[in-house]
PDB file of C-alpha atoms in Angstrom:
ATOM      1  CA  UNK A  20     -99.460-251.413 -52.867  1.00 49.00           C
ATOM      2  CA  UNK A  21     -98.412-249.752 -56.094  1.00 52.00           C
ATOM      3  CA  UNK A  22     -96.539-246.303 -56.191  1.00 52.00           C
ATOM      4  CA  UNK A  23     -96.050-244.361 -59.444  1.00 54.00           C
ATOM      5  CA  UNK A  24     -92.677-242.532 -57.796  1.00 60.00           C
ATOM      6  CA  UNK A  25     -91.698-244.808 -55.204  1.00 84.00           C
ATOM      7  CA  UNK A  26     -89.436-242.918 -52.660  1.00 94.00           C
ATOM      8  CA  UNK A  27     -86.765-244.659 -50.305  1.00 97.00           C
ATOM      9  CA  UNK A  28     -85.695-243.904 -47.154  1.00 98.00           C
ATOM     10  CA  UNK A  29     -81.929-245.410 -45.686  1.00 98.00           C
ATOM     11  CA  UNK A  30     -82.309-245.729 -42.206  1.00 98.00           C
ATOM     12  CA  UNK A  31     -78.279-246.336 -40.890  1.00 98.00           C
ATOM     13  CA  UNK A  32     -77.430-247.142 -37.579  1.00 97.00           C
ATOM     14  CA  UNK A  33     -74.595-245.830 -36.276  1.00 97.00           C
ATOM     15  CA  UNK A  34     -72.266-246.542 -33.045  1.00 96.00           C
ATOM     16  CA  UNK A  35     -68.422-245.595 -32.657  1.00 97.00           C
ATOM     17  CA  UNK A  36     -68.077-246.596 -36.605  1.00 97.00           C
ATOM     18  CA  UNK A  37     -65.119-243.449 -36.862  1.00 97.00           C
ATOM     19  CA  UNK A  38     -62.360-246.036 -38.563  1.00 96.00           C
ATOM     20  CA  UNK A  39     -65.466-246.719 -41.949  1.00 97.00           C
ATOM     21  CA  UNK A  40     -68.523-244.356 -41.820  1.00 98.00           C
ATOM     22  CA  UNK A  41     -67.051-242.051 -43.377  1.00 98.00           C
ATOM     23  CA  UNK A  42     -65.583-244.008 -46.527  1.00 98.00           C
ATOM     24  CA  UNK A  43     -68.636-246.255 -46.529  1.00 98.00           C
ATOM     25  CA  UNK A  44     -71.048-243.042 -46.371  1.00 98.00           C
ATOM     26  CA  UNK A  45     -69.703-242.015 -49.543  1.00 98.00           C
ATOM     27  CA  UNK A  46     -69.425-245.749 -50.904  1.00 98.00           C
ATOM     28  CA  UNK A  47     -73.493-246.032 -50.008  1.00 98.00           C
ATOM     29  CA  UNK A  48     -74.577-242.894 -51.814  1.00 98.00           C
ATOM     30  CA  UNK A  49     -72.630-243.454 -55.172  1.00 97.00           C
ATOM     31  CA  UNK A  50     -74.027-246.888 -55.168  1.00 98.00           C
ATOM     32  CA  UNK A  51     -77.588-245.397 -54.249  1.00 97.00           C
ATOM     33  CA  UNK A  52     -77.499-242.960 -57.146  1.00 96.00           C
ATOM     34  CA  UNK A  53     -76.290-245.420 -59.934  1.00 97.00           C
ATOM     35  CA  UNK A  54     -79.987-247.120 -58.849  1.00 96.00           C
ATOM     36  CA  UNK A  55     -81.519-243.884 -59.866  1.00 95.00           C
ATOM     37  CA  UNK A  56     -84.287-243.720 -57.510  1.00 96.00           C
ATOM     38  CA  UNK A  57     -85.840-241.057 -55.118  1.00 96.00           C
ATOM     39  CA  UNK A  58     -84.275-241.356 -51.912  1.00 96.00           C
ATOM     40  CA  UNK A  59     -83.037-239.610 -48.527  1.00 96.00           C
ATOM     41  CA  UNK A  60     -80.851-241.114 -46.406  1.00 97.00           C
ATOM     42  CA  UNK A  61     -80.734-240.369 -42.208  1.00 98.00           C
ATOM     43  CA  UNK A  62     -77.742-241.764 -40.203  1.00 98.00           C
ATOM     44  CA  UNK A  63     -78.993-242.334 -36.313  1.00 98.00           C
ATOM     45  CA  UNK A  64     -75.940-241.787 -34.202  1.00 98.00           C
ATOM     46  CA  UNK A  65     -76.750-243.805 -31.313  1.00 97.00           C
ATOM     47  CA  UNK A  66     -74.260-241.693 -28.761  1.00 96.00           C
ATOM     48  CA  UNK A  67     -71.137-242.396 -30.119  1.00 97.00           C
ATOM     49  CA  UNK A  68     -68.357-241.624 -27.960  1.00 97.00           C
ATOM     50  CA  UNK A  69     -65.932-241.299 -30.562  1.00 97.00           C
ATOM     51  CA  UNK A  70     -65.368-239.000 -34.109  1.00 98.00           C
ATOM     52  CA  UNK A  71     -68.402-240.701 -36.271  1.00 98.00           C
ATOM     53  CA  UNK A  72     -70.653-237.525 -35.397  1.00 98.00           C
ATOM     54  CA  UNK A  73     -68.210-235.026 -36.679  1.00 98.00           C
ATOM     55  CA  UNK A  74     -67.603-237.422 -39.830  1.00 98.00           C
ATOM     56  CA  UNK A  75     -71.548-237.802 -40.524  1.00 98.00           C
ATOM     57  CA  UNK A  76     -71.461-233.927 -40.395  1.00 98.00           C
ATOM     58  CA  UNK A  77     -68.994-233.622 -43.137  1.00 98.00           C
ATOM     59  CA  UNK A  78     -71.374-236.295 -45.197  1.00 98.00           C
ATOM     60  CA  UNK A  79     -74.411-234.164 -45.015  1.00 98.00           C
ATOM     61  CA  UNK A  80     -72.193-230.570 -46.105  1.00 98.00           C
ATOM     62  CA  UNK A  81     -71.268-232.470 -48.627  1.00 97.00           C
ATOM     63  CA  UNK A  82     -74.001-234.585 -49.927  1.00 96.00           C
ATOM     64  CA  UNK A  83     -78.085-233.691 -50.458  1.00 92.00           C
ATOM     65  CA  UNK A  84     -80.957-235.852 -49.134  1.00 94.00           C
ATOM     66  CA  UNK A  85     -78.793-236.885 -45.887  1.00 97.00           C
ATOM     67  CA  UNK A  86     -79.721-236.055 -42.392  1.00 97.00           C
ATOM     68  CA  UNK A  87     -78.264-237.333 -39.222  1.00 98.00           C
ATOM     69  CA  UNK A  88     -80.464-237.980 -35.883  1.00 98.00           C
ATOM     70  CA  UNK A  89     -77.807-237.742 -32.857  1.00 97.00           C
ATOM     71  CA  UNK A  90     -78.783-238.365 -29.253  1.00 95.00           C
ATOM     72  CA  UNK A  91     -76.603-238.558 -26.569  1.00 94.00           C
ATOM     73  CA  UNK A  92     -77.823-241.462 -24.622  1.00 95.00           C
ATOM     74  CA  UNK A  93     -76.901-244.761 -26.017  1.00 94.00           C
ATOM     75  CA  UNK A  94     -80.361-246.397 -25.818  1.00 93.00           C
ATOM     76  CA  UNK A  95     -79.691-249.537 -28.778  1.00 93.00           C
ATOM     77  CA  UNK A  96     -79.895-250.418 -32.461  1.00 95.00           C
ATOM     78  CA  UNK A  97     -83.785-251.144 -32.301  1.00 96.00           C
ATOM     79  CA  UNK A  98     -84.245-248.042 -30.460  1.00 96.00           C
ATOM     80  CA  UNK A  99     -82.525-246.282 -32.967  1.00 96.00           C
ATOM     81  CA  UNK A 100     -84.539-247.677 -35.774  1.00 97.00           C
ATOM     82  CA  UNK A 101     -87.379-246.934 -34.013  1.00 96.00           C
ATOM     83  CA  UNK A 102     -86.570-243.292 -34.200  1.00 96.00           C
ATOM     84  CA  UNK A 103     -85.865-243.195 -37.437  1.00 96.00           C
ATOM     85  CA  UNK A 104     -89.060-244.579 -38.738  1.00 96.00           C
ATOM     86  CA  UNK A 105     -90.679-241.829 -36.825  1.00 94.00           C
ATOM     87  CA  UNK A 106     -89.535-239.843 -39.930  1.00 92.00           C
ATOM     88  CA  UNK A 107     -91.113-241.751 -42.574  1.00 93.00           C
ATOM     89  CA  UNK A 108     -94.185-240.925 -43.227  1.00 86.00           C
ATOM     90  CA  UNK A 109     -94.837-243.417 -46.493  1.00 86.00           C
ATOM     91  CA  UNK A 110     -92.911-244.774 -49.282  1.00 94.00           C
ATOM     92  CA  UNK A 111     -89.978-247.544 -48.886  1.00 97.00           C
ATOM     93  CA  UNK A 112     -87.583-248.091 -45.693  1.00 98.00           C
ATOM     94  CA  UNK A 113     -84.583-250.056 -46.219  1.00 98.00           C
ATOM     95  CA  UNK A 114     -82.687-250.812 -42.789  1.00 98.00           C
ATOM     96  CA  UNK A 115     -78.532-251.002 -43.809  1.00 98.00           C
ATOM     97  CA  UNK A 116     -75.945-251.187 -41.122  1.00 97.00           C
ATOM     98  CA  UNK A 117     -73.218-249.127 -41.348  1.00 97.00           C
ATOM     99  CA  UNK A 118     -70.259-251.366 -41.701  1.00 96.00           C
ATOM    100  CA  UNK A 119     -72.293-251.981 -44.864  1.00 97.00           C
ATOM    101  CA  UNK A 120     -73.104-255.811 -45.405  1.00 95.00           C
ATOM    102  CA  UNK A 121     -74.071-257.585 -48.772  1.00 96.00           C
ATOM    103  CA  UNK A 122     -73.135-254.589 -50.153  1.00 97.00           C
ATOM    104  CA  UNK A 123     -73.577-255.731 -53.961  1.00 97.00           C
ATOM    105  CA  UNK A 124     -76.639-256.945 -53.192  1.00 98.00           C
ATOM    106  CA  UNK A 125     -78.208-253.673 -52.704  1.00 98.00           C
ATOM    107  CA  UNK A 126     -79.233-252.971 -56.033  1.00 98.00           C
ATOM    108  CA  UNK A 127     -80.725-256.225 -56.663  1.00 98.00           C
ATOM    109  CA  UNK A 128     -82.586-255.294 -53.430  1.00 98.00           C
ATOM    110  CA  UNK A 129     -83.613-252.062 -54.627  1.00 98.00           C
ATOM    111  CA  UNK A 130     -85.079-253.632 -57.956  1.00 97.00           C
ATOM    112  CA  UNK A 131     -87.446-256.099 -56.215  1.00 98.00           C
ATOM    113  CA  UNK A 132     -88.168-252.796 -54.030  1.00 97.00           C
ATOM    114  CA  UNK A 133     -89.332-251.216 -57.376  1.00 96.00           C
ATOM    115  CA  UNK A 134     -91.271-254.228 -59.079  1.00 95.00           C
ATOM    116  CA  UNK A 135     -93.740-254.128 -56.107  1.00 95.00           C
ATOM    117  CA  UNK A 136     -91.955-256.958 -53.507  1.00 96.00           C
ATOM    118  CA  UNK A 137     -93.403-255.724 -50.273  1.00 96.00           C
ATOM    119  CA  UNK A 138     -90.489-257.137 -48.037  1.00 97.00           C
ATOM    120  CA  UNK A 139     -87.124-257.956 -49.247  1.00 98.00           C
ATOM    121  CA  UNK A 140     -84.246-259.153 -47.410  1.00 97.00           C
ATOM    122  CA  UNK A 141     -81.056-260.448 -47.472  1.00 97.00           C
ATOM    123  CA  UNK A 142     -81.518-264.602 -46.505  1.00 96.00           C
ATOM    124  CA  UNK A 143     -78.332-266.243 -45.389  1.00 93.00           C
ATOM    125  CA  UNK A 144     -80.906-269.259 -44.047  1.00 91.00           C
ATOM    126  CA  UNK A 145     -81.428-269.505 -47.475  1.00 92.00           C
ATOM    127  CA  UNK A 146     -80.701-273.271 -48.771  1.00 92.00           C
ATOM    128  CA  UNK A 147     -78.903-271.495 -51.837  1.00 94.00           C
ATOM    129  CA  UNK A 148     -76.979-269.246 -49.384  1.00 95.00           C
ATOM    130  CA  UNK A 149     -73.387-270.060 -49.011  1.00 93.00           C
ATOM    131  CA  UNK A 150     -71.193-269.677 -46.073  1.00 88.00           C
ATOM    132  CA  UNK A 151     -67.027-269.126 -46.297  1.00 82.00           C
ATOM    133  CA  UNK A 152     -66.170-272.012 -43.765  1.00 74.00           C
ATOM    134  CA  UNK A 153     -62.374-271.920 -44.129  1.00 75.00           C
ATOM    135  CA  UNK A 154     -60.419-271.160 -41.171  1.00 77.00           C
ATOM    136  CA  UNK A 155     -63.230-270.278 -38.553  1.00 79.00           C
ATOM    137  CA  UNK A 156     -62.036-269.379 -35.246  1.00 80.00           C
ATOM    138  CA  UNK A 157     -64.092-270.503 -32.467  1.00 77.00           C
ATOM    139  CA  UNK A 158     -66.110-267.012 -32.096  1.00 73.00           C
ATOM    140  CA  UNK A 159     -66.989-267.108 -35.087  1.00 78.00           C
ATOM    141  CA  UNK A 160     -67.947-270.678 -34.777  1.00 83.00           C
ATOM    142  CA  UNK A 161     -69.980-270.512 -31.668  1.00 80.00           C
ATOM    143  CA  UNK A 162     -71.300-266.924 -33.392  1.00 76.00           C
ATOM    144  CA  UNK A 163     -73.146-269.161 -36.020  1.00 80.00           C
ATOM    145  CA  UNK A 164     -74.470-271.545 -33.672  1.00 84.00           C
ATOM    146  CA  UNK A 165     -75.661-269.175 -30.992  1.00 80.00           C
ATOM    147  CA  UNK A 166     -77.198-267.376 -34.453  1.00 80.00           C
ATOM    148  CA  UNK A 167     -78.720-270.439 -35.892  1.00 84.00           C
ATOM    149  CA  UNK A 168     -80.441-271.238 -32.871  1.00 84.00           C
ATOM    150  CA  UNK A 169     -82.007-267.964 -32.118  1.00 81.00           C
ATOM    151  CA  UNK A 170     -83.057-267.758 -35.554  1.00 80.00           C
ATOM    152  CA  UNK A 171     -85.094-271.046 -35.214  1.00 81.00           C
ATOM    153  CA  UNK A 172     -86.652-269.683 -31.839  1.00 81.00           C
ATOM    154  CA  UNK A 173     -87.652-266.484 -33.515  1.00 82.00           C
ATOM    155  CA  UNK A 174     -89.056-268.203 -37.028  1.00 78.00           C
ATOM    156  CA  UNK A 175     -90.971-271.036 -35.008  1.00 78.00           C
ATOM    157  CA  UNK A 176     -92.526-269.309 -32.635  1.00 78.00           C
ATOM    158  CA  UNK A 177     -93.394-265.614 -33.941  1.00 78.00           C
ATOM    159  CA  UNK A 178     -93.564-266.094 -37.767  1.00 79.00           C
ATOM    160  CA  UNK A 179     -95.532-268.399 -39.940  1.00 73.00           C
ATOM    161  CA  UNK A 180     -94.670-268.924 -43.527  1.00 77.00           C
ATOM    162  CA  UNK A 181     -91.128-268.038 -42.901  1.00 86.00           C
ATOM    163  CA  UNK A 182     -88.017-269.579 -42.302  1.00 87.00           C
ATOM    164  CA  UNK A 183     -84.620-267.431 -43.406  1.00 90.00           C
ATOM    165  CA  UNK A 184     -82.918-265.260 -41.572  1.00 92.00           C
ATOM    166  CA  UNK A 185     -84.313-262.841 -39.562  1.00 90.00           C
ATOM    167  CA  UNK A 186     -81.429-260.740 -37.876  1.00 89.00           C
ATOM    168  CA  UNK A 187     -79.333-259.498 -41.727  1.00 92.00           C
ATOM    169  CA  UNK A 188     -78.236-255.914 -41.662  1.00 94.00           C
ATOM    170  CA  UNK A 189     -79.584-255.351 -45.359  1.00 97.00           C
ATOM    171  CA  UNK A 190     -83.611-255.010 -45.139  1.00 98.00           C
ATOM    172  CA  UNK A 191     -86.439-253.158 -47.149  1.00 98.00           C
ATOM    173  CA  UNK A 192     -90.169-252.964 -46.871  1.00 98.00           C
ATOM    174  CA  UNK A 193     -93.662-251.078 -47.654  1.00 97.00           C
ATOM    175  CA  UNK A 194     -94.670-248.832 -45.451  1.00 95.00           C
ATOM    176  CA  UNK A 195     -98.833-248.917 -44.808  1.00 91.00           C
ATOM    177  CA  UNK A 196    -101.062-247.666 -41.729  1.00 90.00           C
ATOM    178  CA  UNK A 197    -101.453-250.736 -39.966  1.00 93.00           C
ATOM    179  CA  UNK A 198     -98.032-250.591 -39.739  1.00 94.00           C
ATOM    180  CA  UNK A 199     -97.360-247.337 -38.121  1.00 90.00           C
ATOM    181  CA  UNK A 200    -100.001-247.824 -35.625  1.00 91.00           C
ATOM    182  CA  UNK A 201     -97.956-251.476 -34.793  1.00 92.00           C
ATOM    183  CA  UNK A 202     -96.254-251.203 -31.302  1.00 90.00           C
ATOM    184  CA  UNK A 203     -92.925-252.999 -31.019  1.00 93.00           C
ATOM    185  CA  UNK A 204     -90.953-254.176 -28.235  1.00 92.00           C
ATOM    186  CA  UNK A 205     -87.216-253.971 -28.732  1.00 94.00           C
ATOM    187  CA  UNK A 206     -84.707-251.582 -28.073  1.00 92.00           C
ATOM    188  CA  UNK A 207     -81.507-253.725 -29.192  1.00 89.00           C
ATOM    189  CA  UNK A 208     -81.450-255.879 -31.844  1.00 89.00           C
ATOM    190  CA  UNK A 209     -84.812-258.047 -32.239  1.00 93.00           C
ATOM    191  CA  UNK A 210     -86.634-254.969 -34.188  1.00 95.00           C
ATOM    192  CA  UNK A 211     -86.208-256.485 -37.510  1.00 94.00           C
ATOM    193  CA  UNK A 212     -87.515-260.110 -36.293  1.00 91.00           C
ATOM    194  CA  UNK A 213     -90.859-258.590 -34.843  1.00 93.00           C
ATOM    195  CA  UNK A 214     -91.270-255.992 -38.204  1.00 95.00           C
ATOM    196  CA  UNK A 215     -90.704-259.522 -40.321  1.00 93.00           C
ATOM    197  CA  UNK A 216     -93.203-261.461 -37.838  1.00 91.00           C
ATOM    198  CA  UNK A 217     -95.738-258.555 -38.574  1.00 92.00           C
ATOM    199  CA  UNK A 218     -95.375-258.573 -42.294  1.00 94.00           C
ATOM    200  CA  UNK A 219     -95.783-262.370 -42.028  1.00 91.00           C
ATOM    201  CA  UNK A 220     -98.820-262.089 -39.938  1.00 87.00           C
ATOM    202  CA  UNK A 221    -100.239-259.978 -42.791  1.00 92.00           C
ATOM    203  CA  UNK A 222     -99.831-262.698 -45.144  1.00 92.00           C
ATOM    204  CA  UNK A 223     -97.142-260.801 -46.841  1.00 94.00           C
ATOM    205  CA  UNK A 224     -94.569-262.485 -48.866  1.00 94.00           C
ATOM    206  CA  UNK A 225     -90.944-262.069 -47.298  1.00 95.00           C
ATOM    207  CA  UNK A 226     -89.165-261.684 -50.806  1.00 97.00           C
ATOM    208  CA  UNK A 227     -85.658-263.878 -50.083  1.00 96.00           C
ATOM    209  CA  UNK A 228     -82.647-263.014 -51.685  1.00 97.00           C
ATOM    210  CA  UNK A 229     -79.942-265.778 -50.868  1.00 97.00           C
ATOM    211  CA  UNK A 230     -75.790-264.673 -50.521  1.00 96.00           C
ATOM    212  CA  UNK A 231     -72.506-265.547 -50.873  1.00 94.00           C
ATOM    213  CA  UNK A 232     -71.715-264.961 -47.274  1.00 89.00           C
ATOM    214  CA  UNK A 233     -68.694-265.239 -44.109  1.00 83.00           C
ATOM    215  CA  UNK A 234     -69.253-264.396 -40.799  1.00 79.00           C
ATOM    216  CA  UNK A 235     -67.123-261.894 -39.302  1.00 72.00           C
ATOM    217  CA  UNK A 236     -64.180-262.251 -37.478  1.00 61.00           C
ATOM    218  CA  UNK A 237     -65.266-259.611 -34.415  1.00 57.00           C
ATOM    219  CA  UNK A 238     -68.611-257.532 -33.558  1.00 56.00           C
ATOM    220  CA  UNK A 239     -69.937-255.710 -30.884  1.00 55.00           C
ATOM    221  CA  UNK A 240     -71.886-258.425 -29.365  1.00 55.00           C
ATOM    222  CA  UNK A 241     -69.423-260.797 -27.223  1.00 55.00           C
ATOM    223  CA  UNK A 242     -70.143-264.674 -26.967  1.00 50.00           C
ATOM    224  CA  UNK A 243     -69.173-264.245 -22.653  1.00 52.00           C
ATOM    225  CA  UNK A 244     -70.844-261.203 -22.176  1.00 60.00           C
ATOM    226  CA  UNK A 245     -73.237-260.468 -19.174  1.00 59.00           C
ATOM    227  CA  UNK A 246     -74.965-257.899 -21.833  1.00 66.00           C
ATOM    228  CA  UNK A 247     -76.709-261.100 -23.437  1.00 70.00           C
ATOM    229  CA  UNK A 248     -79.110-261.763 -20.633  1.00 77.00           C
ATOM    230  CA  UNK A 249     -80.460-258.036 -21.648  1.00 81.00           C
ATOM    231  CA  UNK A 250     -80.810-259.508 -25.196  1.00 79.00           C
ATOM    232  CA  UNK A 251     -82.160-262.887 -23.859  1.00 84.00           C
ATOM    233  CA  UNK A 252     -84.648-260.976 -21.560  1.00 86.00           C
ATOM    234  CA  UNK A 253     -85.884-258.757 -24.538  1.00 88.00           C
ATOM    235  CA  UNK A 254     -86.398-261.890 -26.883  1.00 86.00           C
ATOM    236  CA  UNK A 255     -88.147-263.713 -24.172  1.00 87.00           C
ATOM    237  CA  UNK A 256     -90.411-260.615 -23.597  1.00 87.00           C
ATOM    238  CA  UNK A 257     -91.088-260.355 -27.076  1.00 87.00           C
ATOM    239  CA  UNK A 258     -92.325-263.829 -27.883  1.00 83.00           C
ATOM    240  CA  UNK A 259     -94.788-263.253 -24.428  1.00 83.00           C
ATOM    241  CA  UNK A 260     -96.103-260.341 -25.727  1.00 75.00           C
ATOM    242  CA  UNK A 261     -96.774-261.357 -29.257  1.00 68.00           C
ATOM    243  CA  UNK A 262     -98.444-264.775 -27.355  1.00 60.00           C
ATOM    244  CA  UNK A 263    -100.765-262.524 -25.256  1.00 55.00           C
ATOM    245  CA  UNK A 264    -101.664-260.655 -28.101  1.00 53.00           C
ATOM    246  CA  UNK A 265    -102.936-263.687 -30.253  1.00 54.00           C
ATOM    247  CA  UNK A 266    -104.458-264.959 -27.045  1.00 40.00           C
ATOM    248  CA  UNK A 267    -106.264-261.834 -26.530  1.00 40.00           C
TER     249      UNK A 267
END
């Protein structure tokens, strides 16, 4: 797919981030701009409880092509993706969380974008991707493991000709019919392992782009939580109904 003006959409998740969103908002768009391309960007504020609403507000007053979708039921960061892609009709999407990861690897990103690459993402599975591994504490130990492992599950089973990392919060990708007419499954944070299984099962190439990389200290998903049955549940029903699919 070749487009003469090639127009990106940001699609930014956003949950109780009040202490950065604003900083990294601004942050995001000057780096955006030095790129030069045609974009909007849309923050999805995924019923925060806390001040990032009123912050995202100031960010659109202040800045063109920005729009915020707000709900008030916290339904999940898939879900919230989801919803957002409802508002691109064509062009490029490029999924960024909004603590804003890899962030000086966006505009390398963006130039594979431009030169035609149909997916690109950031690959910390990547054998020339490098992890900080001084001083890990055991979350962020057992993070990496649990990590590893459900990356394996989700290359081996839904993807073919892939291998890297699946769950990075820096992502871009074509937009075509078949795609829009695809019907995915999660609602929390598998979305961008089913979109790269689809892309895959297209015979698309996954464009890689290895990192310098270490893994957070904290995050919103706890190692002990009772929440990650809900996550294991939603994997699990994923790879069934990808397998009926194909079996259909």
């Amino acid at each position: 797919m070749k487009m003469k003006n090639k127009k990106f959409t940001f699609l930014v998740p956003c949950y109780n981030s009040e202490k950065f969103i604003y900083k990294n908002s601004i942050r995001l768009i000057s780096k955006i701009k030095k790129t030069k391309i045609i974009y909007n960007l849309i923050f999805i504020n995924d019923a925060s409880s806390d001040s990032t609403l009123d912050l995202l507000k100031k960010i659109r007053a202040k800045y063109n092509n920005t729009s915020i979708i707000s709900y008030k039921k916290n339904l999940g960061k898939s879900a919230a993706l989801k919803i957002g892609l409802k508002k691109c009709k064509t062009g490029i999407v490029v999924f960024y969380d909004c603590d804003l990861p890899y962030f000086s690897y966006l505009p390398k990103l963006i130039e594979l974008l431009k030169k035609n690459m149909q997916f690109v993402t950031i690959d910390r599975r990547s054998i020339k991707s490098k992890i900080n591994k001084t001083k890990l504490n055991f979350y962020q130990i057992s993070r990496f493991i649990i990590s590893t492992i459900v990356n394996y599950i989700i290359a081996n089973i839904l993807m073919k000709n892939f291998k890297g990392d699946t769950q990075s919060g820096l992502k871009g990708f074509y937009l075509n019919k078949k795609f829009k007419k695809e019907k995915f499954i999660s609602n929390k944070f598998f979305l961008d392992a089913e979109i790269i299984a689809f892309f895959c099962n297209e015979n698309i190439k996954i464009t890689s782009i290895p990192v310098k990389y270490k893994i957070s200290k904290q995050s919103s998903i706890k190692i002990l939580s009772l929440a990650n049955f809900t996550y294991i549940y939603e994997l699990l029903k994923i790879i069934l109904f990808k397998k009926l699919i194909k079996l259909w």
